[in-house]
Structures are given as C-alpha cells and as structure tokens.
Amino acid sequence: MKIIVDKKNRKYVVGDDEFHTESGVISKEDIINSKAGDIVETHLGKKYTVISPNINDYIELMKRKCAILLPQDLGMIVGFTAIGNGSKIVESGTGAGSSLLFFANIVGPEGHVSSYEIREDFIDDIKKNINGTDFKNITLHHKDVLEGFEEDDNSVDLVFLDLPYPNDVIKEANRILKVGGYVVVYSPYVEQFQKVYHELNSNGFKHLKIRKCNVQEFEIKNNRTRAKSRLANHTAYITFARKM
C-alpha cells in the first residue's frame, strides 16, 4: 500500500491499479514503479507526492462505519499501561479496528492482539482493514464477549473494553489478566464509568484511575500565533485499573 498527497495535504490510498482523481488518472505503471518521495502526475498534469504510510495514516483512511478512537486516547492507554513489544492484549468492541491495528503495531510480531466483535455488519470491514496491513499477530473473533473470552487464565497483559455495558465483562477480564496486568475501559458517558468503577472495586482491582485527554492545536498566520478555536475536548472517560 502507498499513499499519495496533494498540495493541500489531502491523502489518498493507492493500490496497484490506475488511480482516478478529479484532476485526471494516474497510470498503473507509474503507481507500481513509484517509491516514497517520488512525484506522480495525472494525465492532466496534477502532481501528487508518494509517501510510505504509517499506522496512523492507514487508520485515518481505512474503511469504517463508525467513529474510531483518536491517537491521543490510544497513546494515553499505551503510556499508562506500558504495553510494548511482546505484550498480549485482548479487546472487545472492535468497531472498525482502529485500536486493534494500533495495538498490533505496538506489540510487534512477538506480541498478539485478540479482538471480539459481535456485530456482523462490522466484521467484513474489519477483515478488509486487517488484510490491508502486514500484521500476522491478530486474531479476530466474531463472538458475543458475554459468552466469555477464549484466552487462558492469567495470560494477558491488557484487556481493553469499548462496550455499552463493560461492567458485565470485568469478572471475565480479571480471569484472563496476569497479575500486574491492566484493564482499561473506554466510556463516553459518566454513567458507564460509575458502574465500571464499582465492579472493578468488587473484583479486587487496585490503582483505579479515571482520565480524559484534551488536545488543542495552535496556528500561525501572518506572524500571529494563537490556539485554534476548535478544541478536541471530550472523547471519552478512560478508566484504568490493575490486577494485584
């Protein structure tokens, strides 16, 4: 997979076929023979720069029918749980697969990510999004997580839950987590994390923290710098707890 970028920094995924734009067609031969840093042109002279995609580029452009987790939230999860190369992760509520692919990139070929998604209308898109990558460390389960995880006891470093009723899964998450492992719950609404917090306490989890991440960009125009008026304020409340 390659990505081409126009002068307005709009990005497009291209495969190994000719690519049609509003300003003409890029030939199949030009796409296949191009490498990162090259300039390709349509038959009408519109120029695009070829770049090598990273995981954030891919997630941004991949097919989806639902909202996805943003980089600031995914980064906070990685930062506060210290998952990394070789970690084993289980998640539920795959959606379009943004967290699944992000985690697969983080844990590397020595790690593994299992993901559970109940909605059949999401499964085909998730499979296509996985197949668009080179990851071999992913297992996708089309299954209701309330039926239980398939992982062994005490085998997982992180359980990540993005579900309407995550409190119903806490006991099962506790079963598969290693001692010292984390459960992290993504909750758009206060009522969700209130129930989760109570359930985590009831199951003996420690170091409970509830966090949210706000991101604000700055802009420079005519030597005047200011914060952008649009603020990515609330995405969700993220609850962290550790099995001790």
Coordinates of C-alpha atoms in Angstrom, one line a residue:
M1 CA 0.0 0.0 0.0
K2 CA 1.1 3.5 -0.8
I3 CA -0.3 6.9 0.0
I4 CA -0.2 10.0 -2.3
V5 CA -0.6 13.5 -1.0
D6 CA -1.7 16.6 -3.0
K7 CA -0.7 20.2 -2.5
K8 CA -3.5 20.7 0.1
N9 CA -2.1 17.8 2.1
R10 CA -5.1 15.6 1.3
K11 CA -4.1 11.9 1.5
Y12 CA -5.3 9.0 -0.7
V13 CA -4.6 5.3 -0.5
V14 CA -3.5 3.8 -3.8
G15 CA -3.1 0.1 -4.7
D16 CA -1.5 -1.5 -7.8
D17 CA -4.2 -0.2 -10.2
E18 CA -4.6 3.1 -12.0
F19 CA -6.0 5.7 -9.7
H20 CA -8.7 8.1 -10.8
T21 CA -8.9 11.6 -9.3
E22 CA -11.0 14.7 -10.0
S23 CA -8.0 16.0 -12.0
G24 CA -7.2 13.0 -14.1
V25 CA -5.8 9.5 -13.9
I26 CA -2.5 8.2 -12.6
S27 CA -1.4 5.2 -14.6
K28 CA -0.9 1.8 -13.0
E29 CA 2.7 1.7 -14.2
D30 CA 3.5 5.0 -12.5
I31 CA 2.0 3.8 -9.2
I32 CA 3.8 0.4 -9.2
N33 CA 7.1 2.0 -10.1
S34 CA 6.9 4.8 -7.6
K35 CA 8.7 4.9 -4.3
A36 CA 8.5 7.2 -1.2
G37 CA 9.5 10.8 -2.2
D38 CA 8.6 10.4 -5.9
I39 CA 6.2 12.7 -7.6
V40 CA 3.5 11.1 -9.8
E41 CA 1.2 13.0 -12.2
T42 CA -2.2 12.5 -13.6
H43 CA -2.7 12.6 -17.4
L44 CA -3.8 16.2 -16.9
G45 CA -0.6 17.2 -15.0
K46 CA -1.9 17.2 -11.4
K47 CA 1.0 16.3 -9.1
Y48 CA 1.0 14.1 -6.0
T49 CA 3.8 13.1 -3.6
V50 CA 4.2 9.5 -2.7
I51 CA 4.8 8.7 1.0
S52 CA 5.2 5.5 2.9
P53 CA 2.2 5.2 5.3
N54 CA 2.5 4.7 9.0
I55 CA -0.2 3.1 11.1
N56 CA -2.0 6.5 11.9
D57 CA -2.2 7.2 8.1
Y58 CA -3.8 3.8 7.5
I59 CA -6.3 4.1 10.3
E60 CA -7.3 7.6 9.2
L61 CA -8.0 6.4 5.7
M62 CA -9.3 2.9 6.2
K63 CA -13.0 1.9 5.6
R64 CA -15.3 2.4 8.6
K65 CA -19.0 2.7 9.5
C66 CA -18.4 4.0 13.0
A67 CA -16.4 6.5 15.0
I68 CA -12.8 5.5 15.8
L69 CA -10.6 6.0 18.8
L70 CA -8.3 9.0 18.3
P71 CA -4.5 8.9 18.6
Q72 CA -4.4 10.9 21.9
D73 CA -6.6 8.3 23.6
L74 CA -4.7 5.3 22.2
G75 CA -1.4 7.0 23.1
M76 CA -2.6 7.6 26.7
I77 CA -3.6 3.9 27.0
V78 CA -0.1 2.8 25.9
G79 CA 1.6 5.4 28.1
F80 CA -0.2 4.5 31.3
T81 CA -0.1 0.7 30.9
A82 CA 3.4 0.3 29.5
I83 CA 2.4 -2.2 26.9
G84 CA 5.0 -2.8 24.3
N85 CA 6.9 -5.3 22.2
G86 CA 5.7 -8.8 23.1
S87 CA 2.6 -7.8 25.1
K88 CA -0.5 -9.9 24.9
I89 CA -3.7 -7.8 24.5
V90 CA -7.4 -8.7 24.4
E91 CA -10.0 -6.1 23.4
S92 CA -13.8 -6.2 22.8
G93 CA -15.8 -3.8 20.7
T94 CA -13.6 -3.8 17.6
G95 CA -15.7 -1.4 15.6
A96 CA -13.7 -0.5 12.5
G97 CA -10.5 -1.9 14.1
S98 CA -8.6 1.3 14.9
S99 CA -7.5 0.2 18.4
L100 CA -6.9 -3.3 17.1
L101 CA -4.4 -2.2 14.4
F102 CA -2.8 0.4 16.7
F103 CA -2.1 -2.2 19.4
A104 CA -0.9 -4.8 16.8
N105 CA 1.7 -2.2 15.7
I106 CA 2.8 -1.5 19.3
V107 CA 3.2 -5.1 20.4
G108 CA 5.1 -6.2 17.3
P109 CA 5.5 -9.7 15.9
E110 CA 6.4 -11.2 19.3
G111 CA 3.1 -9.9 20.8
H112 CA -0.5 -10.7 20.0
V113 CA -3.9 -8.9 19.9
S114 CA -7.2 -10.8 20.1
S115 CA -10.4 -8.8 19.4
Y116 CA -14.0 -9.7 19.9
E117 CA -16.8 -8.1 17.8
I118 CA -20.5 -9.1 18.0
R119 CA -21.8 -7.0 15.1
E120 CA -21.9 -8.9 11.8
D121 CA -22.2 -5.7 9.8
F122 CA -18.7 -4.6 11.1
I123 CA -16.9 -7.9 10.6
D124 CA -16.4 -7.7 6.8
D125 CA -14.9 -4.2 7.0
I126 CA -12.6 -5.2 9.9
K127 CA -11.3 -8.2 7.9
K128 CA -10.6 -5.9 4.9
N129 CA -8.8 -3.4 7.1
I130 CA -6.7 -6.2 8.7
N131 CA -5.9 -7.6 5.2
G132 CA -4.7 -4.2 4.1
T133 CA -1.8 -4.5 6.5
D134 CA 1.1 -6.9 7.0
F135 CA 0.2 -7.8 10.6
K136 CA 0.3 -11.5 11.4
N137 CA -0.3 -11.1 15.2
I138 CA -4.1 -10.6 15.2
T139 CA -7.0 -12.9 16.0
L140 CA -10.5 -11.7 15.3
H141 CA -13.4 -13.4 17.0
H142 CA -17.0 -12.8 15.7
K143 CA -18.5 -13.5 19.1
D144 CA -20.5 -12.0 22.0
V145 CA -17.9 -11.4 24.7
L146 CA -20.6 -12.1 27.3
E147 CA -20.1 -15.7 26.4
G148 CA -16.5 -15.5 27.7
F149 CA -13.0 -14.9 26.4
E150 CA -11.2 -17.8 24.8
E151 CA -7.9 -17.0 26.4
D152 CA -6.3 -19.0 29.3
D153 CA -6.3 -17.8 32.9
N154 CA -3.6 -15.3 33.8
S155 CA -2.3 -15.0 30.2
V156 CA -2.9 -11.4 29.1
D157 CA -1.2 -8.1 29.8
L158 CA -4.1 -5.8 28.9
V159 CA -7.8 -6.1 28.5
F160 CA -9.3 -3.1 26.6
L161 CA -13.1 -2.7 26.6
D162 CA -15.1 -0.3 24.4
L163 CA -18.6 -1.6 25.1
P164 CA -22.1 -0.3 26.1
Y165 CA -22.0 -2.4 29.3
P166 CA -18.4 -3.0 30.1
N167 CA -19.2 -3.7 33.8
D168 CA -20.6 -7.1 32.7
V169 CA -17.2 -8.2 31.4
I170 CA -15.0 -7.2 34.4
K171 CA -15.0 -10.5 36.2
E172 CA -14.0 -12.4 32.9
A173 CA -11.3 -9.8 32.3
N174 CA -9.9 -10.5 35.8
R175 CA -9.7 -14.2 35.0
I176 CA -7.5 -13.8 31.9
L177 CA -5.3 -11.0 33.2
K178 CA -1.8 -11.7 34.5
V179 CA -1.1 -10.3 38.0
G180 CA 0.1 -6.8 37.3
G181 CA -1.9 -6.6 34.1
Y182 CA -4.4 -3.8 33.3
V183 CA -8.0 -3.5 32.4
V184 CA -8.8 -0.3 30.5
V185 CA -12.4 0.8 29.8
Y186 CA -13.4 3.5 27.2
S187 CA -16.7 5.2 28.3
P188 CA -18.3 8.1 26.5
Y189 CA -20.7 8.7 29.4
V190 CA -20.3 9.2 33.2
E191 CA -22.9 6.6 34.0
Q192 CA -20.8 3.9 32.3
F193 CA -17.7 4.5 34.3
Q194 CA -19.6 4.8 37.5
K195 CA -20.8 1.2 37.1
V196 CA -17.4 0.1 35.9
Y197 CA -15.6 1.7 38.9
H198 CA -17.9 -0.2 41.3
E199 CA -17.4 -3.5 39.5
L200 CA -13.6 -3.1 39.4
N201 CA -13.6 -2.5 43.2
S202 CA -15.8 -5.5 43.8
N203 CA -13.4 -7.7 41.8
G204 CA -10.3 -6.6 43.8
F205 CA -8.7 -4.4 41.2
K206 CA -6.3 -1.7 42.5
H207 CA -4.9 1.7 41.4
L208 CA -8.2 2.8 39.8
K209 CA -7.8 6.0 37.8
I210 CA -10.3 7.8 35.5
R211 CA -8.7 10.1 33.0
K212 CA -9.6 12.1 29.9
C213 CA -7.4 13.7 27.3
N214 CA -7.9 17.1 25.7
V215 CA -5.9 18.2 22.7
Q216 CA -5.7 21.7 21.3
E217 CA -3.6 22.8 18.3
F218 CA -2.0 26.1 17.6
E219 CA -2.0 28.1 14.4
I220 CA 0.4 30.6 12.9
K221 CA -0.9 33.2 10.5
N222 CA 1.0 36.3 9.4
N223 CA 3.4 36.0 12.3
R224 CA 0.5 35.8 14.8
T225 CA 0.2 32.7 16.9
R226 CA -2.8 31.6 18.8
A227 CA -4.7 28.5 19.9
K228 CA -7.1 27.2 17.4
S229 CA -10.7 28.0 18.4
R230 CA -11.7 24.4 17.7
L231 CA -10.8 22.2 20.6
A232 CA -10.9 18.3 20.6
N233 CA -12.3 18.5 24.1
H234 CA -14.3 15.4 25.1
T235 CA -13.9 12.0 23.5
A236 CA -14.4 9.6 26.4
Y237 CA -13.6 8.8 30.0
I238 CA -10.9 6.2 30.2
T239 CA -10.8 4.0 33.3
F240 CA -7.6 2.3 34.3
A241 CA -7.3 -0.5 36.9
R242 CA -4.6 -3.0 37.7
K243 CA -4.9 -6.6 38.9
M244 CA -2.8 -7.0 42.0

